[in-house]
Amino acid sequence: MRVTLISIPVRDQEKALKFYTEKLGFIKKKDVPLEGGNRWLTLVSKESQDGPELLLEPAPNHFEPSKVFQDALMDAGIPYTQFDVEDVQNEYDRLTNLGVVFSIKPTEMGTVKIAVFNDTCGNNIQLVEEL
């Protein structure tokens, strides 16, 4: 058994696609039109193009419990998911220069360094570097 797809709820798939590709550096893998103007829209990491896909899921627009959960996480400042990086400080500097807003600047916490940013689509995302 292995992970092949991870879903992240987004309020606007086109806005999310732009943010995740242009700012974070992911690559679009699948873009299949679905009913109601939605898409099966997946991305992959440049470093692992055959690895797990990230599905930009429009669930909050169509399923109220998803929207409530997403809002509750944002209100509490809890990240929806995390992405591992080689160097949190370098990613923080790069993303800050691209206009990404961080709620937590690079911070050491035991054996990791973290930072948390807003993906502009309803989620806090945590970056993690193992020390």
PDB file of C-alpha atoms in Angstrom:
ATOM      1  CA  MET A   1       0.000   0.000   0.000  1.00  0.00           C
ATOM      2  CA  ARG A   2       1.255   3.502  -0.813  1.00  0.00           C
ATOM      3  CA  VAL A   3      -0.029   7.040  -0.968  1.00  0.00           C
ATOM      4  CA  THR A   4      -0.732   8.229  -4.506  1.00  0.00           C
ATOM      5  CA  LEU A   5      -3.081  11.173  -3.987  1.00  0.00           C
ATOM      6  CA  ILE A   6      -3.525  13.805  -1.290  1.00  0.00           C
ATOM      7  CA  SER A   7      -6.491  16.174  -1.426  1.00  0.00           C
ATOM      8  CA  ILE A   8      -6.444  19.785  -0.266  1.00  0.00           C
ATOM      9  CA  PRO A   9      -9.670  21.814  -0.228  1.00  0.00           C
ATOM     10  CA  VAL A  10      -9.587  25.048  -2.210  1.00  0.00           C
ATOM     11  CA  ARG A  11     -12.230  27.719  -2.740  1.00  0.00           C
ATOM     12  CA  ASP A  12     -11.090  28.601  -6.263  1.00  0.00           C
ATOM     13  CA  GLN A  13      -9.308  25.999  -8.364  1.00  0.00           C
ATOM     14  CA  GLU A  14      -7.871  28.470 -10.886  1.00  0.00           C
ATOM     15  CA  LYS A  15      -6.494  30.741  -8.141  1.00  0.00           C
ATOM     16  CA  ALA A  16      -5.080  27.687  -6.346  1.00  0.00           C
ATOM     17  CA  LEU A  17      -3.478  26.406  -9.560  1.00  0.00           C
ATOM     18  CA  LYS A  18      -1.750  29.736 -10.087  1.00  0.00           C
ATOM     19  CA  PHE A  19      -0.539  29.958  -6.467  1.00  0.00           C
ATOM     20  CA  TYR A  20       0.670  26.363  -6.218  1.00  0.00           C
ATOM     21  CA  THR A  21       2.479  26.416  -9.576  1.00  0.00           C
ATOM     22  CA  GLU A  22       3.781  29.996  -9.832  1.00  0.00           C
ATOM     23  CA  LYS A  23       4.659  30.564  -6.174  1.00  0.00           C
ATOM     24  CA  LEU A  24       5.253  27.106  -4.692  1.00  0.00           C
ATOM     25  CA  GLY A  25       6.703  25.527  -7.840  1.00  0.00           C
ATOM     26  CA  PHE A  26       4.448  22.495  -8.249  1.00  0.00           C
ATOM     27  CA  ILE A  27       3.787  21.138 -11.766  1.00  0.00           C
ATOM     28  CA  LYS A  28       0.312  20.477 -13.179  1.00  0.00           C
ATOM     29  CA  LYS A  29      -0.138  16.764 -13.872  1.00  0.00           C
ATOM     30  CA  LYS A  30      -3.845  16.252 -14.618  1.00  0.00           C
ATOM     31  CA  ASP A  31      -6.553  18.719 -15.586  1.00  0.00           C
ATOM     32  CA  VAL A  32      -9.810  16.970 -16.488  1.00  0.00           C
ATOM     33  CA  PRO A  33     -13.074  18.945 -16.794  1.00  0.00           C
ATOM     34  CA  LEU A  34     -15.921  17.748 -14.529  1.00  0.00           C
ATOM     35  CA  GLU A  35     -19.563  18.735 -14.126  1.00  0.00           C
ATOM     36  CA  GLY A  36     -20.438  22.148 -12.766  1.00  0.00           C
ATOM     37  CA  GLY A  37     -17.252  23.809 -13.967  1.00  0.00           C
ATOM     38  CA  ASN A  38     -15.078  21.774 -11.593  1.00  0.00           C
ATOM     39  CA  ARG A  39     -11.898  19.969 -12.590  1.00  0.00           C
ATOM     40  CA  TRP A  40      -9.921  16.925 -11.555  1.00  0.00           C
ATOM     41  CA  LEU A  41      -6.833  19.049 -11.063  1.00  0.00           C
ATOM     42  CA  THR A  42      -3.669  17.480  -9.701  1.00  0.00           C
ATOM     43  CA  LEU A  43      -0.147  18.720  -9.169  1.00  0.00           C
ATOM     44  CA  VAL A  44       3.175  17.043  -8.439  1.00  0.00           C
ATOM     45  CA  SER A  45       6.449  18.161  -6.960  1.00  0.00           C
ATOM     46  CA  LYS A  46       9.199  19.097  -9.419  1.00  0.00           C
ATOM     47  CA  GLU A  47      11.500  16.866  -7.378  1.00  0.00           C
ATOM     48  CA  SER A  48       9.158  13.856  -7.489  1.00  0.00           C
ATOM     49  CA  GLN A  49       7.088  13.980 -10.667  1.00  0.00           C
ATOM     50  CA  ASP A  50       6.141  10.298 -10.337  1.00  0.00           C
ATOM     51  CA  GLY A  51       5.344  10.728  -6.643  1.00  0.00           C
ATOM     52  CA  PRO A  52       2.064  11.488  -4.889  1.00  0.00           C
ATOM     53  CA  GLU A  53      -0.314  13.897  -6.591  1.00  0.00           C
ATOM     54  CA  LEU A  54      -1.870  16.884  -4.821  1.00  0.00           C
ATOM     55  CA  LEU A  55      -5.553  17.231  -5.750  1.00  0.00           C
ATOM     56  CA  LEU A  56      -6.902  20.797  -5.637  1.00  0.00           C
ATOM     57  CA  GLU A  57     -10.353  19.779  -4.399  1.00  0.00           C
ATOM     58  CA  PRO A  58     -13.259  22.276  -4.707  1.00  0.00           C
ATOM     59  CA  ALA A  59     -15.120  20.564  -1.821  1.00  0.00           C
ATOM     60  CA  PRO A  60     -15.751  23.713   0.289  1.00  0.00           C
ATOM     61  CA  ASN A  61     -17.842  25.116  -2.568  1.00  0.00           C
ATOM     62  CA  HIS A  62     -20.160  22.100  -2.679  1.00  0.00           C
ATOM     63  CA  PHE A  63     -20.047  20.404   0.725  1.00  0.00           C
ATOM     64  CA  GLU A  64     -20.793  22.617   3.731  1.00  0.00           C
ATOM     65  CA  PRO A  65     -19.041  20.372   6.322  1.00  0.00           C
ATOM     66  CA  SER A  66     -15.815  20.738   4.334  1.00  0.00           C
ATOM     67  CA  LYS A  67     -16.162  24.528   4.371  1.00  0.00           C
ATOM     68  CA  VAL A  68     -16.892  24.525   8.123  1.00  0.00           C
ATOM     69  CA  PHE A  69     -13.839  22.349   8.812  1.00  0.00           C
ATOM     70  CA  GLN A  70     -11.583  24.470   6.600  1.00  0.00           C
ATOM     71  CA  ASP A  71     -12.817  27.682   8.263  1.00  0.00           C
ATOM     72  CA  ALA A  72     -12.300  26.209  11.756  1.00  0.00           C
ATOM     73  CA  LEU A  73      -8.702  25.251  10.959  1.00  0.00           C
ATOM     74  CA  MET A  74      -7.980  28.737   9.594  1.00  0.00           C
ATOM     75  CA  ASP A  75      -9.591  30.434  12.597  1.00  0.00           C
ATOM     76  CA  ALA A  76      -7.505  28.298  14.973  1.00  0.00           C
ATOM     77  CA  GLY A  77      -4.314  28.883  12.965  1.00  0.00           C
ATOM     78  CA  ILE A  78      -3.873  25.154  12.382  1.00  0.00           C
ATOM     79  CA  PRO A  79      -2.178  24.055   9.152  1.00  0.00           C
ATOM     80  CA  TYR A  80      -4.260  21.861   6.842  1.00  0.00           C
ATOM     81  CA  THR A  81      -1.156  19.958   5.729  1.00  0.00           C
ATOM     82  CA  GLN A  82       2.611  20.237   5.579  1.00  0.00           C
ATOM     83  CA  PHE A  83       5.278  20.167   2.921  1.00  0.00           C
ATOM     84  CA  ASP A  84       8.823  19.049   3.682  1.00  0.00           C
ATOM     85  CA  VAL A  85      11.635  21.270   2.440  1.00  0.00           C
ATOM     86  CA  GLU A  86      15.427  21.112   2.574  1.00  0.00           C
ATOM     87  CA  ASP A  87      15.804  24.591   4.097  1.00  0.00           C
ATOM     88  CA  VAL A  88      12.873  26.413   5.705  1.00  0.00           C
ATOM     89  CA  GLN A  89      14.713  29.742   5.881  1.00  0.00           C
ATOM     90  CA  ASN A  90      15.529  29.690   2.146  1.00  0.00           C
ATOM     91  CA  GLU A  91      11.920  28.794   1.265  1.00  0.00           C
ATOM     92  CA  TYR A  92      10.627  31.489   3.620  1.00  0.00           C
ATOM     93  CA  ASP A  93      12.873  34.096   1.974  1.00  0.00           C
ATOM     94  CA  ARG A  94      11.961  32.958  -1.559  1.00  0.00           C
ATOM     95  CA  LEU A  95       8.220  32.857  -0.879  1.00  0.00           C
ATOM     96  CA  THR A  96       8.190  36.132   1.056  1.00  0.00           C
ATOM     97  CA  ASN A  97       9.832  37.782  -1.958  1.00  0.00           C
ATOM     98  CA  LEU A  98       6.940  36.401  -4.061  1.00  0.00           C
ATOM     99  CA  GLY A  99       4.375  37.992  -1.728  1.00  0.00           C
ATOM    100  CA  VAL A 100       3.407  34.879   0.260  1.00  0.00           C
ATOM    101  CA  VAL A 101       2.126  35.791   3.733  1.00  0.00           C
ATOM    102  CA  PHE A 102       3.451  33.806   6.700  1.00  0.00           C
ATOM    103  CA  SER A 103       1.727  33.599  10.084  1.00  0.00           C
ATOM    104  CA  ILE A 104       4.729  31.824  11.637  1.00  0.00           C
ATOM    105  CA  LYS A 105       8.245  32.766  10.597  1.00  0.00           C
ATOM    106  CA  PRO A 106      10.961  30.077  10.593  1.00  0.00           C
ATOM    107  CA  THR A 107      11.030  28.635  14.104  1.00  0.00           C
ATOM    108  CA  GLU A 108      13.034  25.766  15.565  1.00  0.00           C
ATOM    109  CA  MET A 109      10.972  23.236  17.498  1.00  0.00           C
ATOM    110  CA  GLY A 110      13.117  20.404  18.793  1.00  0.00           C
ATOM    111  CA  THR A 111      14.305  18.338  15.833  1.00  0.00           C
ATOM    112  CA  VAL A 112      12.525  20.420  13.175  1.00  0.00           C
ATOM    113  CA  LYS A 113      12.266  23.960  11.893  1.00  0.00           C
ATOM    114  CA  ILE A 114       8.817  25.096  10.743  1.00  0.00           C
ATOM    115  CA  ALA A 115       7.101  28.044   9.096  1.00  0.00           C
ATOM    116  CA  VAL A 116       3.398  28.493   8.271  1.00  0.00           C
ATOM    117  CA  PHE A 117       1.887  30.434   5.362  1.00  0.00           C
ATOM    118  CA  ASN A 118      -1.564  31.199   3.930  1.00  0.00           C
ATOM    119  CA  ASP A 119      -2.168  29.585   0.530  1.00  0.00           C
ATOM    120  CA  THR A 120      -4.772  32.282  -0.382  1.00  0.00           C
ATOM    121  CA  CYS A 121      -7.329  29.501  -0.993  1.00  0.00           C
ATOM    122  CA  GLY A 122      -8.508  28.896   2.573  1.00  0.00           C
ATOM    123  CA  ASN A 123      -5.610  26.955   4.092  1.00  0.00           C
ATOM    124  CA  ASN A 124      -2.610  27.380   6.313  1.00  0.00           C
ATOM    125  CA  ILE A 125       0.291  25.259   5.063  1.00  0.00           C
ATOM    126  CA  GLN A 126       3.244  24.291   7.238  1.00  0.00           C
ATOM    127  CA  LEU A 127       6.763  23.957   5.869  1.00  0.00           C
ATOM    128  CA  VAL A 128       8.996  21.527   7.774  1.00  0.00           C
ATOM    129  CA  GLU A 129      12.750  20.998   7.742  1.00  0.00           C
ATOM    130  CA  GLU A 130      14.256  18.128   9.709  1.00  0.00           C
ATOM    131  CA  LEU A 131      17.311  19.324  11.607  1.00  0.00           C
TER     132      LEU A 131
END
